[in-house]
Amino acid sequence: MIAVEVLTELRVQAVDRTFTYRVPESLKSWALPGARVLVPFGRRSVMGIIVERTDPQLAESLAELKPIRDVLDTEPVVPGDLLELAAWLSERYLCTRSAAFRTVLPPGAFGKVNRYYEPGPGAAEAAHIAGVGGGVMGRLARRPLSREQLLAALGGDLGTLRTGLARGWWVERTEGQVVGPKTVRVAVPVLDKKSLQEAAERMRGRAPRQAELLTWWLSRDLDPLPVGEMARLSGVSREAVSGLVKRGLVQLESRAIRRDPGSGRDPGWDTGERPELNEDQRRALAAIVTQMEAPDHRPVLLYGVTGSGKTEVYLRAMEEALRRGRRAIVLVPEIALTPQTVARFRGRFGEQVAVLHSRLSPGERHDEWMRLRRGEAAVAVGARSAIFAPVDHLGLVVMDEEHEVSYKQEESPRYVTREVAWKRAAQHGAVLVLGSATPSLEAIHLVERGRAVSTSLKERVGGRPLPQCVVVDMRRELREGNRSMFSRRLEREMAERLDRGEQAVILMNRRGYSTFVLCRACGHVMRCPHCDISLTYHRSGEDLRCHYCGYTTPYAETCPNCGSPYIRYFGTGTQRVEEELRHLFPTAEIVRMDVDTTRRKGAHEELLGRFARGEANILLGTQMIAKGLDFPNVGLVGVISADTSLHVPDFRAAERTYQLLVQVAGRAGRGDTPGITVIQTYNPDHYAIRAAADQQPRVFYLRELAGRRAGDYPPFSELAVWRTGHPEADRAARAAGSIERRLKEVLPPGAGRVLRAGPAPLGRLRGLYRHQVVVKYRQWSDVAEAFREVWRESAGLCDPEGSVSVDVAAQMLL
Ligand code: ADP
Ligand code: ZN
Ligand code: ZN
């Protein structure tokens, strides 16, 4: 006897774990990990999935276990490597096994499934079996039977139903209510050509229409055809088709047809042409191929400036993988998953590409998933979660724009896609390619330590120059009497470019709650003396706080650096910039893109479309406009204030600013006219701004790495953030306090540093007061045990109105 661990479809907190069930003898060969099952739960039957078989050594207690009622899949839906990956997720990210396993399930796995049965290849044999016989087979031949109907016809004998499946007496078809494959009924021949020819001769007198149809079909090589299609093409009625079915010459089968998410929507401009690779691209491809063949398959950092042809290198690397009989997963940031991107992969690999993203209907997603699972598609292209695509024989995993924040999952399981991708690649001996024009410090550090190799594309394709970049000192503007948010230089450049008929992109990067305090006279920003992170202004207490260590200082009326009264907390909205732009350029058409204007579905595409068609002169927006857009007519990019992202109270503020500026500057001058980028700032000498403007990546990375090392920030350490939330502020605070205390007690000496509990940066969210405890640790294995213990204990701390969460691989402190 065996037992299995089952994750059920139930989502309530109390059952957020797996349950053990006994497997009855009759279901033994189907009860495999990854298969869906029906299990008794209380008085009900619920759906579940087998996540593993348990040790048969425990067999003595087996008798007390409830048995599973049925196995729903003939083949396990979830492959073994994904089950293994899910187990790893729950270990590494401290989430429930339920949350981890859900992550790898096919879309709609627990949706309602309708299963029905039709005669199979072994149907003839079944007619002679006791308990089945001609009666049951006759009924099946007339029309498909549901599971209940067939089971009733077999006298309720589940074992016989299963045996019949195994021997091919009948075949099982599924039709999900929402997400099953879409099927059509197709006519297929039962007999061979010669017998059918003879039958047609014989029927000519008695059933001329059927004979005619059969002859026509023979002339088409007995191609399986949908019934309607057959009648239409042959010009013979549907009844004739039914007649042939009744005579047992033809049989109807349900065939799944695919809902093609790309059909009718591909822009079609990608012809799949393969340009000749340039020198750098060839070297990059060779570096990837080398790792495909190397025993240790080290990740490859493909470091290429914007527009340098990285995607072309991915495409070639994919070809190489496919040539070796391997498959590939390509991850792109959700925002970059446009029809154009998809068309490029489709253009090269056609039907072999399966696309997975959040805009697909559940049915489309299911179909694409199953195509990968069955091996009909060899390449999965998708956003973050596509790393869990059921791709077997994986040879290559690409993470485009690997530095993107959207690669971090911010709800449980709170995984870091780079880590998961690496793990997945390791499972299969595949190569992980990390591509970016502005790699994360993590990627750079991997290369420095020799854990990854690096290859770079230094120039834009076609030798186009990178845009010229100027930095404007806003302190000086103020000194010289310009109090507007536009510098004289930016205003002048805009006027000139707009006059020439060029377009402008204006970036107003703002995070709603990033209220740092800055002196407009000298550029001084109030920082925490312990953390070197900007302090956040709290209106309620009229004080400044460090969100990292809890340091607090009263709000100052004058600048502690220069004594001027021009000190204020900062934050200008896109709406104010828009008003100002209308005032300065009354005839210009402006498209504004921020969370307010893009809330509606499709608004994003529509606004960008207007700008792309030249119906607007100025595109104004938040960081959502910074990436991946390619408009040849953009001659100018203006950044209203580089400081907004620079002073976000987060250790990655400089990194994000550098990345944002380099990426946004990459939008200018994509066409024939050289572009210009104007960056306004109160900190013109900041290394992140200077390095971005001067195109000196080395300067930035060396300086930033040194700073991270000195402050013991990632990638030199990892951060865990424990958060409590409760409608009552002091309950949230007390819970955070006790987590802090417990962590200090259980962490092994030297494994990590527990910082003081304090209010979270978003101190109140959806009616809950939030507090947090940050832990810096060196290595997961040192802290895993202790973390798990505190995690278990903390579960009830804020119940029932509040919650406790932990992110053990926090990417930001916000
Ligand atoms: P990236 O991904 O680095 O931004 P892309 O791969 O999108 O760059 O390349 C930019 C443009 O240059 C694309 O239109 C692409 O088709 C084209 N391209 C890439 N490589 C070559 C090449 N070797 N020769 C000619 N055109 C190329
Ligand atoms: Zn000052
Ligand atoms: Zn601090």
PDB file of N, CA and C and ligand atoms in Angstrom, residues 527-535 545-552 713 755, ligand 3:
ATOM      1  N   ARG A 527      19.982  62.821   5.677  1.00  0.00           N
ATOM      2  CA  ARG A 527      20.230  61.387   5.644  1.00  0.00           C
ATOM      3  C   ARG A 527      20.411  60.831   7.042  1.00  0.00           C
ATOM      4  N   CYS A 528      20.191  59.509   7.145  1.00  0.00           N
ATOM      5  CA  CYS A 528      20.395  58.849   8.426  1.00  0.00           C
ATOM      6  C   CYS A 528      21.887  58.713   8.687  1.00  0.00           C
ATOM      7  N   PRO A 529      22.344  59.131   9.872  1.00  0.00           N
ATOM      8  CA  PRO A 529      23.772  59.028  10.177  1.00  0.00           C
ATOM      9  C   PRO A 529      24.242  57.573  10.269  1.00  0.00           C
ATOM     10  N   HIS A 530      23.322  56.637  10.459  1.00  0.00           N
ATOM     11  CA  HIS A 530      23.731  55.232  10.621  1.00  0.00           C
ATOM     12  C   HIS A 530      23.625  54.425   9.337  1.00  0.00           C
ATOM     13  N   CYS A 531      22.758  54.831   8.437  1.00  0.00           N
ATOM     14  CA  CYS A 531      22.455  53.971   7.292  1.00  0.00           C
ATOM     15  C   CYS A 531      22.782  54.583   5.943  1.00  0.00           C
ATOM     16  N   ASP A 532      23.096  55.871   5.913  1.00  0.00           N
ATOM     17  CA  ASP A 532      23.326  56.547   4.658  1.00  0.00           C
ATOM     18  C   ASP A 532      22.159  56.365   3.689  1.00  0.00           C
ATOM     19  N   ILE A 533      20.980  56.540   4.233  1.00  0.00           N
ATOM     20  CA  ILE A 533      19.770  56.437   3.432  1.00  0.00           C
ATOM     21  C   ILE A 533      18.958  57.678   3.750  1.00  0.00           C
ATOM     22  N   SER A 534      18.281  58.239   2.753  1.00  0.00           N
ATOM     23  CA  SER A 534      17.596  59.497   3.053  1.00  0.00           C
ATOM     24  C   SER A 534      16.460  59.304   4.049  1.00  0.00           C
ATOM     25  N   LEU A 535      16.261  60.328   4.856  1.00  0.00           N
ATOM     26  CA  LEU A 535      15.216  60.287   5.868  1.00  0.00           C
ATOM     27  C   LEU A 535      13.879  60.648   5.232  1.00  0.00           C
ATOM     28  N   ARG A 545      12.382  60.382   9.728  1.00  0.00           N
ATOM     29  CA  ARG A 545      12.720  59.055  10.220  1.00  0.00           C
ATOM     30  C   ARG A 545      13.514  58.251   9.213  1.00  0.00           C
ATOM     31  N   CYS A 546      14.327  57.358   9.736  1.00  0.00           N
ATOM     32  CA  CYS A 546      15.006  56.379   8.900  1.00  0.00           C
ATOM     33  C   CYS A 546      14.149  55.119   8.901  1.00  0.00           C
ATOM     34  N   HIS A 547      13.789  54.673   7.715  1.00  0.00           N
ATOM     35  CA  HIS A 547      12.931  53.508   7.625  1.00  0.00           C
ATOM     36  C   HIS A 547      13.664  52.211   7.777  1.00  0.00           C
ATOM     37  N   TYR A 548      14.917  52.354   7.977  1.00  0.00           N
ATOM     38  CA  TYR A 548      15.738  51.176   7.987  1.00  0.00           C
ATOM     39  C   TYR A 548      16.077  50.797   9.424  1.00  0.00           C
ATOM     40  N   CYS A 549      16.565  51.800  10.200  1.00  0.00           N
ATOM     41  CA  CYS A 549      16.994  51.473  11.556  1.00  0.00           C
ATOM     42  C   CYS A 549      16.125  52.129  12.621  1.00  0.00           C
ATOM     43  N   GLY A 550      15.217  53.019  12.210  1.00  0.00           N
ATOM     44  CA  GLY A 550      14.341  53.625  13.201  1.00  0.00           C
ATOM     45  C   GLY A 550      14.821  54.952  13.754  1.00  0.00           C
ATOM     46  N   TYR A 551      15.989  55.440  13.309  1.00  0.00           N
ATOM     47  CA  TYR A 551      16.510  56.736  13.767  1.00  0.00           C
ATOM     48  C   TYR A 551      15.500  57.856  13.495  1.00  0.00           C
ATOM     49  N   THR A 552      15.323  58.769  14.468  1.00  0.00           N
ATOM     50  CA  THR A 552      14.350  59.855  14.334  1.00  0.00           C
ATOM     51  C   THR A 552      14.991  61.182  14.715  1.00  0.00           C
ATOM     52  N   TYR A 713      25.473  45.890   2.366  1.00  0.00           N
ATOM     53  CA  TYR A 713      24.191  45.757   1.664  1.00  0.00           C
ATOM     54  C   TYR A 713      24.333  44.692   0.578  1.00  0.00           C
ATOM     55  N   LEU A 755      17.975  44.336  12.950  1.00  0.00           N
ATOM     56  CA  LEU A 755      17.887  45.771  13.205  1.00  0.00           C
ATOM     57  C   LEU A 755      16.634  46.076  14.009  1.00  0.00           C
TER      58      LEU A 755
HETATM   59 ZN    ZN B   3      19.180  54.476   9.775  1.00  0.00          ZN
END
